[in-house]
Structure formats: structure tokens, C-alpha cells
Amino acid sequence: MRQRVARVAVVAVLVALALLAVPLALVIRASFFADERGELERAALSAAVRVSPDFATGDPVELAPGHFEGDLGIYDPALRRRAGTGPALGDAVTGRAASGTVAQRDGDGELVVAVPVSSAEHVIGVVRASTSTASVWKRVLTAWGALLAVALAAFGIALLPARRQARALAAPLEALARTSQSVTDGDLTARAGACGIGEIDQVALNHNAMVDRLAQLLRHEREFTANASHQLRTPLTGLQLGLEAALATPGADLRSAVEEALAESHHLNETIDEVLSLAKDATRSGPGAPAQPVAALLERAELRWHGPFAMDGRRLRLGLDRAVAGAATPRRTTDQILDILLDNAHRHGRGSVEVTLRDLGEAIAIDVTDEGSLSLPPSVIFERGTSTGPGQGIGLALAAELAESTGGRLSVTGTEPTRFTLLLPRTAE
């Protein structure tokens, strides 16, 4: 990535230098040749001044000594050299100047300027000045070399910020690639940081939002799997034990066993629906949500949990205030919460377990109390993964989520003995 960005910057610099240097080189060449023609013309004009009107009658001309390095000659109208240096006979340039105009030629390795000398409106001679183009090209090449050196220096200077800019652009993209690779390797906590480049920061923001959404979906999937396994394990075990006991007992009432199994299977089906509803962020507290009297709630709980507690030599007591026995609560959701609290008391509590009902006016309080003690702080007891025994710490966290889905609240209201209190809004029957 860095090499590609640097390559683009280098190409851009080279194109810019070429667009600047090539026209400048052409201008330098034209300027040097124009300057040299100007020098030749000035030398020729200086020599023409020394030609007297008597030149046509044979008056000799003496050229002043100077620093002119080329050939400087004076020709008569017949194009014969009369003084100075140059070809003995004038060339085509000299002939054009003899017609009364300044003539120039650049070719055959020579730069020539011819100036006519007039007297009384007649051309009496021609001054021809010439020099080798090699000397001009030498100065042009020297200037081009200096231009090339400046261009190379500019390229070198421009290369440093180009490389720095390449690093500045490539570093956040490389960091984003590493973050994406970490996510691919399973690290859903990896997040891309900001770099100050708006477009790349937007890509990083979208990437982080995608990872957050992916992590949320995976968390919901894992929680659903854990919730389902937690809620289905105990009822399935009870169903299997009931059927096995009926088959193993001679003369047992199989119809009664089948009816109990059907009731358990209905409860399992409701449990699955409730866990699915929670996984989809649906609630059961809105209009049309199934409701039941709290008396029926406690009776159903006693029917399911009296046997497991009795098998362990423990008592399950239900305290029902008849004044609020007809108060309605969300049916399946409250059943699930009460099952979790009773299962928690069965697994982690001690002694007798008491379920009591209290009327709080706009709400109903259900207390589940056992004779054990709570060793964990109440502030962490509902965090997923928190457990005081061999369990996975799913039940109480799920119960708290279910309580919130009904608009209620689950809290710890006692540690010695342990007491959990479920607050539920009244629901129309």
C-alpha cells in the first residue's frame, strides 16, 4: 500500500517537473540562440559604422580590434570579402543582405547574420558575422544541466513529503486491515481507531459498527442457546424421571403418567416460546399478552416443584393472600421466572423454601425465601456467568431479563436468609 501511494506521488511529481522543465528547456534554447544572433547583429552593425561612403571606390576598411570570437567580414556588392575573416565569396545570406535587408541563417553548424551597408540609399557593402553553433549549444547544454540539477533537487525534496504522506495514508489502512484480521481470527473486541482522515475514519466507524452488530448477534445467539439449555434441562429431566418411574412401577396408572407427561410437554413448549420471544427482544407485557391469576401461578409452581423438594426432604410452602389471589400477572413469563427462582433455591439454597405474595397496590411482590445465606454481593448476583455452585450462572441473569421484559424487576431483598423479590405490574385478565 505504501509503495503504491508513494509511486503515485512520484509519478505526479515527475509529470509536474516534466511539464515545467521541458517548456523551460525549450525557452532556454531559444533564448540562447536569440541572444547569440543579437550579439552577431550588434557586432555586424558596429563594423558597418566603420565603412565609409568611399568603400565602393576601393577605400580600405580597418576593423577595430575586439573580443568577438567568430568570423567578421566586410563584402562589396559583388560579394567579395574586402576585409576581416570569413569565406572569400559571400554565401546566400550575404547575397540576401546585399538586397538591403538584414539576413540570418542557422544551419550547417554555423550561425550567420549579415547586415547591409548603405550610402545615399544604395547598398555599397555587406558586413557578415558568424559563429559556430557548437559554442551556443555548449552554453545551452550547460544551462540544461543546471536545470536538470534543479529538477532532481526538487524531485528529491518532493520525495520526502511524498513518502511521509504515503505513510500517513497507509498506516491507518494497515491498522484497519490488522483490526479486520483480528476480527476474522475471532477477537470481537478489536476496534479500529481514528486517524484524522475523514474518509478513512468513516470506513473505520462503519467497520466498528459492523463488528458491534456482529458481536451483538453472536451474543444473542449464545445467550439463546444457554437460556434454552438451562430452561429445558430440568423439565426434561423431570419428564423422563416420571415416565421411567411409571414404566418401572408394576400396576402404575399409565394414563395418569401420560397426562402428567403431556402437561410437562406443554410447559416445555411454552418455555421454548418464551425463550424465543426473549431472543427476539419481544415482550409479553403489551396488550393481548397472556395473563393468569397469581393463585393459578402459585398452584402451577407447587405442582411442578413439590416433588423435587420432597425428594430432598425439604418443604415448599406457599403463602397466598386471598385478597389478591385474583390479581393477574403475565402467564408464561412469570412461570419462567418463578421456576428459575425455585430451581435456584433447590440447587443452591437450604432448608424449607417459602413463596409468599404481597399486594403493593399498583404492583404485586412475590418473595422466594430459603434458609440458606447469600455469599455473593447482590450487585453481581444477576450478572451472567456468576454462580456460587457448579452451575453456569445463567438462571438468575435470565430471570432478571424476563422480569424486565414484563415491565417488572427482580432484586435481592435478603442475604441471611436468602430472599429474592419479584415485582410485577398488575395485568388485566
Coordinates of C-alpha atoms in Angstrom, one line a residue:
M1 CA 0.0 0.0 0.0
R2 CA 2.7 2.4 1.0
Q3 CA 4.7 1.7 -2.2
R4 CA 1.6 2.3 -4.4
V5 CA 0.8 5.6 -2.7
A6 CA 4.5 6.7 -2.9
R7 CA 4.6 5.6 -6.6
V8 CA 1.5 7.7 -7.4
A9 CA 3.1 10.7 -5.7
V10 CA 6.4 10.1 -7.5
V11 CA 4.6 9.9 -10.9
A12 CA 2.7 13.1 -10.1
V13 CA 6.0 14.9 -9.2
L14 CA 7.7 13.6 -12.4
V15 CA 4.8 14.7 -14.6
A16 CA 4.8 18.2 -12.9
L17 CA 8.5 18.5 -13.4
A18 CA 8.3 17.4 -17.0
L19 CA 5.5 19.9 -17.7
L20 CA 7.7 22.6 -16.2
A21 CA 11.2 21.6 -17.3
V22 CA 10.5 20.7 -20.9
P23 CA 9.0 24.1 -21.9
L24 CA 11.6 25.8 -19.8
A25 CA 14.4 23.9 -21.6
L26 CA 12.9 25.0 -25.0
V27 CA 12.8 28.6 -23.8
I28 CA 16.4 28.4 -22.7
R29 CA 17.5 27.1 -26.1
A30 CA 15.5 29.7 -28.0
S31 CA 16.8 32.4 -25.7
F32 CA 20.4 31.5 -26.0
F33 CA 20.3 31.3 -29.8
A34 CA 18.3 34.6 -29.9
D35 CA 21.0 36.2 -27.6
E36 CA 23.7 34.9 -29.9
R37 CA 22.0 36.3 -33.0
G38 CA 21.7 39.6 -31.2
E39 CA 25.4 39.6 -30.4
L40 CA 26.2 38.8 -34.1
E41 CA 24.0 41.6 -35.3
R42 CA 25.5 44.1 -32.9
A43 CA 29.0 43.1 -33.9
A44 CA 28.0 43.5 -37.6
L45 CA 26.4 46.9 -37.0
S46 CA 29.5 48.1 -35.1
A47 CA 31.6 47.1 -38.1
A48 CA 29.2 48.7 -40.6
V49 CA 29.7 52.0 -38.9
R50 CA 33.4 51.9 -39.8
V51 CA 32.6 51.5 -43.5
S52 CA 33.0 54.9 -45.2
P53 CA 31.0 56.0 -48.3
D54 CA 34.2 55.7 -50.3
F55 CA 34.2 51.9 -49.7
A56 CA 32.6 51.4 -53.1
T57 CA 35.5 53.2 -54.8
G58 CA 38.1 51.0 -53.1
D59 CA 38.7 52.8 -49.8
P60 CA 40.0 50.1 -47.4
V61 CA 38.3 49.4 -44.1
E62 CA 40.1 48.7 -40.9
L63 CA 38.1 46.8 -38.3
A64 CA 38.6 47.7 -34.7
P65 CA 40.2 45.1 -32.6
G66 CA 37.6 43.5 -30.2
H67 CA 36.7 40.4 -28.3
F68 CA 34.4 38.9 -31.0
E69 CA 35.2 35.2 -31.2
G70 CA 33.6 34.4 -34.6
D71 CA 34.2 35.5 -38.1
L72 CA 33.5 39.1 -39.1
G73 CA 34.0 40.2 -42.7
I74 CA 33.1 43.1 -45.0
Y75 CA 32.0 42.3 -48.5
D76 CA 31.4 44.5 -51.6
P77 CA 28.3 44.3 -53.7
A78 CA 30.0 41.6 -55.8
L79 CA 30.1 39.5 -52.6
R80 CA 33.9 39.6 -52.4
R81 CA 35.5 39.8 -49.0
R82 CA 37.4 43.0 -48.7
A83 CA 38.3 42.9 -45.0
G84 CA 38.0 40.7 -41.9
T85 CA 37.5 37.0 -41.8
G86 CA 35.1 34.7 -43.3
P87 CA 34.6 32.9 -46.7
A88 CA 36.3 34.7 -49.6
L89 CA 33.0 34.8 -51.5
G90 CA 29.8 35.7 -49.8
D91 CA 27.1 33.0 -49.3
A92 CA 23.4 33.1 -49.8
V93 CA 22.9 35.0 -46.5
T94 CA 25.3 37.7 -47.7
G95 CA 23.5 37.8 -51.0
R96 CA 20.2 38.4 -49.3
A97 CA 21.7 41.2 -47.2
A98 CA 23.1 42.8 -50.4
S99 CA 19.5 43.4 -51.4
G100 CA 19.0 45.8 -48.5
T101 CA 17.7 43.6 -45.6
V102 CA 19.2 42.0 -42.6
A103 CA 19.6 38.3 -43.2
Q104 CA 20.1 35.4 -40.8
R105 CA 20.8 31.7 -41.1
D106 CA 21.1 28.8 -38.6
G107 CA 22.5 25.6 -40.1
D108 CA 25.5 23.6 -41.2
G109 CA 26.9 24.1 -37.7
E110 CA 27.1 27.9 -38.1
L111 CA 25.0 30.9 -37.1
V112 CA 25.3 33.7 -39.6
V113 CA 23.9 37.3 -39.5
A114 CA 24.5 39.7 -42.5
V115 CA 23.9 43.4 -42.3
P116 CA 23.8 45.7 -45.4
V117 CA 25.9 48.9 -45.5
S118 CA 24.1 51.7 -47.4
S119 CA 25.2 55.1 -48.6
A120 CA 22.9 57.5 -50.5
E121 CA 20.2 54.9 -50.5
H122 CA 22.4 52.4 -52.2
V123 CA 24.0 49.2 -50.8
I124 CA 27.7 49.7 -51.0
G125 CA 28.6 46.6 -49.0
V126 CA 27.7 43.8 -46.5
V127 CA 29.0 43.0 -43.1
R128 CA 28.9 39.3 -42.3
A129 CA 29.2 38.0 -38.8
S130 CA 29.2 34.3 -38.0
T131 CA 30.0 31.9 -35.1
S132 CA 29.9 28.2 -34.6
T133 CA 26.6 26.8 -33.2
A134 CA 28.7 24.4 -31.1
S135 CA 29.6 27.2 -28.7
V136 CA 26.0 28.2 -28.4
W137 CA 25.0 24.6 -27.8
K138 CA 27.7 24.3 -25.2
R139 CA 26.1 27.1 -23.2
V140 CA 22.6 25.6 -23.8
L141 CA 23.7 22.2 -22.5
T142 CA 25.3 23.9 -19.5
A143 CA 22.0 25.6 -18.7
W144 CA 20.1 22.4 -19.3
G145 CA 22.4 20.6 -16.9
A146 CA 21.8 23.3 -14.3
L147 CA 18.0 22.9 -15.0
L148 CA 18.3 19.1 -14.6
A149 CA 20.2 19.5 -11.3
V150 CA 17.5 21.9 -10.0
A151 CA 14.7 19.4 -11.2
L152 CA 16.5 16.5 -9.5
A153 CA 16.9 18.5 -6.3
A154 CA 13.2 19.4 -6.5
F155 CA 12.3 15.8 -7.1
G156 CA 14.4 14.7 -4.1
I157 CA 12.8 17.3 -1.9
A158 CA 9.3 16.4 -3.1
L159 CA 10.0 12.7 -2.5
L160 CA 10.4 13.2 1.3
P161 CA 6.8 14.6 1.9
A162 CA 5.5 12.1 -0.7
R163 CA 6.9 9.2 1.4
R164 CA 5.7 10.8 4.6
Q165 CA 2.2 11.3 3.1
A166 CA 2.3 7.7 1.9
R167 CA 3.0 6.5 5.4
A168 CA 0.3 8.8 6.8
L169 CA -2.3 7.3 4.3
A170 CA -1.1 3.7 4.5
A171 CA -0.7 3.4 8.3
P172 CA -4.4 3.8 9.2
L173 CA -5.4 1.4 6.4
E174 CA -2.8 -1.1 7.5
A175 CA -4.2 -0.7 11.1
L176 CA -7.7 -1.2 9.8
A177 CA -6.5 -4.4 8.0
R178 CA -5.0 -5.7 11.2
T179 CA -8.2 -5.0 13.1
S180 CA -10.2 -6.8 10.4
Q181 CA -7.8 -9.8 10.6
S182 CA -8.2 -9.8 14.4
V183 CA -12.0 -9.9 14.0
T184 CA -11.6 -12.7 11.4
D185 CA -9.5 -14.6 13.9
G186 CA -12.3 -14.3 16.5
D187 CA -11.4 -11.3 18.5
L188 CA -14.7 -9.4 18.5
T189 CA -13.3 -6.8 20.9
A190 CA -10.9 -5.4 18.3
R191 CA -11.9 -1.9 17.1
A192 CA -10.4 0.5 14.6
G193 CA -9.1 3.8 15.9
A194 CA -9.5 7.3 14.3
C195 CA -6.6 8.7 12.3
G196 CA -7.9 12.2 11.5
I197 CA -8.5 11.5 7.8
G198 CA -12.2 11.9 7.2
E199 CA -12.8 9.2 4.6
I200 CA -10.7 6.6 6.4
D201 CA -12.3 7.5 9.8
Q202 CA -15.7 6.9 8.2
V203 CA -14.6 3.5 7.0
A204 CA -13.3 2.7 10.5
L205 CA -16.6 3.9 12.0
N206 CA -18.6 1.7 9.7
H207 CA -16.3 -1.2 10.4
N208 CA -16.7 -0.8 14.2
A209 CA -20.5 -0.6 13.8
M210 CA -20.5 -3.8 11.8
V211 CA -18.3 -5.6 14.4
D212 CA -20.6 -4.3 17.2
R213 CA -23.6 -5.6 15.4
L214 CA -21.9 -8.9 14.7
A215 CA -20.9 -9.2 18.3
Q216 CA -24.4 -8.4 19.4
L217 CA -25.9 -11.1 17.1
L218 CA -23.4 -13.7 18.3
R219 CA -24.1 -12.8 21.9
H220 CA -27.8 -13.1 21.4
E221 CA -27.2 -16.5 19.7
R222 CA -25.1 -17.7 22.6
E223 CA -27.4 -16.4 25.2
F224 CA -30.4 -18.1 23.5
T225 CA -28.5 -21.4 23.4
A226 CA -27.6 -21.1 27.0
N227 CA -31.1 -19.9 28.1
A228 CA -32.7 -22.7 26.2
S229 CA -30.5 -25.4 27.6
H230 CA -30.9 -24.0 31.1
Q231 CA -34.7 -23.8 30.9
L232 CA -35.2 -27.1 29.2
R233 CA -32.8 -29.3 31.2
T234 CA -34.8 -29.5 34.5
P235 CA -38.3 -30.0 32.9
L236 CA -36.9 -32.7 30.5
T237 CA -35.2 -34.5 33.4
G238 CA -38.5 -34.4 35.4
L239 CA -40.4 -35.7 32.4
Q240 CA -38.0 -38.5 31.8
L241 CA -38.0 -39.5 35.5
G242 CA -41.8 -39.5 35.6
L243 CA -42.1 -41.7 32.6
E244 CA -39.4 -44.1 33.8
A245 CA -41.0 -44.3 37.2
A246 CA -44.4 -45.1 35.7
L247 CA -42.8 -47.8 33.5
A248 CA -40.8 -49.3 36.4
T249 CA -43.8 -49.4 38.8
P250 CA -45.9 -52.6 38.4
G251 CA -49.6 -51.7 38.1
A252 CA -48.9 -47.9 37.8
D253 CA -51.6 -45.7 36.3
L254 CA -50.1 -45.1 32.9
R255 CA -52.9 -42.8 31.9
S256 CA -52.1 -40.5 34.8
A257 CA -48.4 -40.7 33.9
V258 CA -49.2 -39.8 30.3
E259 CA -51.3 -36.9 31.4
E260 CA -48.5 -35.6 33.6
A261 CA -46.1 -36.0 30.7
L262 CA -48.4 -34.1 28.4
A263 CA -48.7 -31.3 31.0
E264 CA -44.9 -31.2 31.2
S265 CA -44.6 -31.2 27.4
H266 CA -47.0 -28.2 27.2
H267 CA -44.9 -26.4 29.8
L268 CA -41.8 -27.2 27.8
N269 CA -43.4 -25.8 24.6
E270 CA -44.3 -22.6 26.5
T271 CA -40.7 -22.4 27.8
I272 CA -39.4 -22.6 24.2
D273 CA -41.8 -19.9 23.1
E274 CA -40.7 -17.6 25.9
V275 CA -37.0 -18.1 25.3
L276 CA -37.5 -17.4 21.6
S277 CA -39.6 -14.3 22.4
L278 CA -36.8 -13.0 24.7
A279 CA -34.2 -13.8 22.0
K280 CA -36.2 -11.6 19.5
D281 CA -36.4 -8.8 22.1
A282 CA -40.2 -9.3 22.2
T283 CA -42.1 -8.7 25.4
R284 CA -45.2 -10.2 26.9
S285 CA -46.4 -7.2 28.8
G286 CA -48.1 -5.4 26.0
P287 CA -51.8 -5.5 25.0
G288 CA -53.1 -9.0 24.4
A289 CA -50.3 -10.7 26.4
P290 CA -51.4 -14.0 28.1
A291 CA -52.3 -13.4 31.7
Q292 CA -53.3 -15.6 34.7
P293 CA -54.3 -15.1 38.3
V294 CA -51.5 -15.3 40.8
A295 CA -53.3 -18.1 42.6
A296 CA -53.0 -20.2 39.4
L297 CA -49.4 -19.2 39.1
L298 CA -48.6 -20.5 42.6
E299 CA -50.7 -23.6 42.1
R300 CA -48.8 -24.4 38.9
A301 CA -45.4 -23.8 40.6
E302 CA -46.4 -26.1 43.6
L303 CA -47.5 -28.8 41.1
R304 CA -44.1 -28.7 39.4
W305 CA -41.8 -28.3 42.4
H306 CA -43.4 -30.0 45.3
G307 CA -42.0 -33.4 44.2
P308 CA -38.3 -32.3 43.7
F309 CA -38.2 -30.6 47.1
A310 CA -40.0 -33.5 48.8
M311 CA -37.5 -36.0 47.3
D312 CA -34.7 -34.0 49.1
G313 CA -36.6 -33.9 52.4
R314 CA -37.3 -30.2 52.1
R315 CA -40.6 -28.3 52.4
L316 CA -42.2 -25.9 49.9
R317 CA -44.6 -23.5 51.5
L318 CA -46.9 -21.2 49.6
G319 CA -48.3 -18.1 51.3
L320 CA -51.2 -16.7 49.3
D321 CA -53.1 -13.5 50.3
R322 CA -56.7 -14.3 49.3
A323 CA -57.3 -10.6 48.8
V324 CA -55.0 -10.5 45.8
A325 CA -55.4 -14.1 44.6
G326 CA -57.3 -13.0 41.6
A327 CA -54.7 -10.4 40.5
A328 CA -53.4 -11.1 37.1
T329 CA -49.8 -11.4 36.0
P330 CA -48.1 -12.3 32.7
R331 CA -48.6 -16.1 32.5
R332 CA -45.7 -17.8 30.8
T333 CA -43.1 -15.2 31.6
T334 CA -43.9 -15.2 35.3
D335 CA -44.0 -19.0 35.3
Q336 CA -40.4 -19.0 33.9
I337 CA -39.1 -16.5 36.4
L338 CA -40.7 -18.4 39.4
D339 CA -39.3 -21.7 38.0
I340 CA -35.8 -20.2 37.9
L341 CA -36.1 -18.8 41.4
L342 CA -37.3 -22.2 42.8
D343 CA -34.7 -24.1 40.8
N344 CA -32.0 -21.7 42.3
A345 CA -33.3 -22.4 45.8
H346 CA -33.4 -26.1 45.1
R347 CA -29.8 -26.2 43.8
H348 CA -28.1 -23.6 46.0
G349 CA -30.3 -23.0 49.0
R350 CA -31.0 -24.9 52.2
G351 CA -34.0 -25.9 54.3
S352 CA -37.5 -25.0 53.6
V353 CA -38.5 -22.7 50.8
E354 CA -41.4 -20.3 51.1
V355 CA -43.1 -18.4 48.3
T356 CA -45.2 -15.5 49.5
L357 CA -47.4 -13.0 47.7
R358 CA -47.7 -9.3 48.7
D359 CA -50.1 -6.6 47.4
L360 CA -48.3 -3.3 46.8
G361 CA -51.2 -1.5 45.1
E362 CA -50.1 -0.9 41.5
A363 CA -47.7 -3.9 41.7
I364 CA -47.5 -7.4 43.1
A365 CA -44.5 -8.7 45.0
I366 CA -43.6 -12.4 45.0
D367 CA -40.9 -13.4 47.6
V368 CA -39.0 -16.6 47.3
T369 CA -37.1 -17.3 50.6
D370 CA -35.0 -20.3 51.7
E371 CA -32.9 -20.9 54.9
G372 CA -29.5 -20.5 53.2
S373 CA -27.3 -17.5 53.0
L374 CA -26.0 -15.5 50.0
S375 CA -22.2 -15.1 49.9
L376 CA -22.0 -13.0 46.7
P377 CA -22.7 -9.3 46.7
P378 CA -26.2 -8.5 45.5
S379 CA -24.8 -6.1 42.9
V380 CA -23.2 -9.0 40.9
I381 CA -25.7 -11.8 41.5
F382 CA -27.6 -11.1 38.3
E383 CA -24.6 -10.9 36.1
R384 CA -24.4 -13.7 33.5
G385 CA -21.7 -16.2 34.5
T386 CA -22.0 -15.5 38.2
S387 CA -22.6 -18.6 40.3
T388 CA -21.9 -19.9 43.8
G389 CA -22.0 -23.6 42.8
P390 CA -21.4 -25.8 39.8
G391 CA -23.9 -24.0 37.6
Q392 CA -23.0 -21.7 34.7
G393 CA -24.6 -18.6 36.2
I394 CA -27.3 -18.3 33.6
G395 CA -30.6 -18.7 35.6
L396 CA -30.7 -15.5 37.6
A397 CA -29.5 -13.4 34.7
L398 CA -32.2 -14.9 32.5
A399 CA -34.8 -14.3 35.3
A400 CA -33.8 -10.6 35.6
E401 CA -34.1 -10.2 31.8
L402 CA -37.5 -11.9 31.8
A403 CA -38.7 -9.6 34.6
E404 CA -37.6 -6.6 32.7
S405 CA -39.4 -7.8 29.6
T406 CA -42.7 -7.8 31.6
G407 CA -42.0 -4.3 32.9
G408 CA -41.1 -5.7 36.4
R409 CA -38.0 -6.0 38.4
L410 CA -36.1 -8.8 40.2
S411 CA -33.9 -8.0 43.2
V412 CA -32.2 -9.5 46.2
T413 CA -34.0 -8.3 49.4
G414 CA -32.3 -10.6 51.9
T415 CA -29.0 -12.4 52.3
E416 CA -29.5 -14.3 55.6
P417 CA -31.8 -16.0 54.9
T418 CA -31.7 -15.6 51.1
R419 CA -34.7 -13.8 49.7
F420 CA -35.4 -12.8 46.1
T421 CA -38.3 -10.5 45.4
L422 CA -40.1 -10.2 42.1
L423 CA -42.1 -7.0 41.5
L424 CA -44.7 -7.3 38.7
P425 CA -47.2 -4.8 37.4
R426 CA -50.8 -5.8 37.6
T427 CA -52.1 -7.1 34.3
A428 CA -55.7 -7.0 33.1
E429 CA -57.2 -10.5 32.9

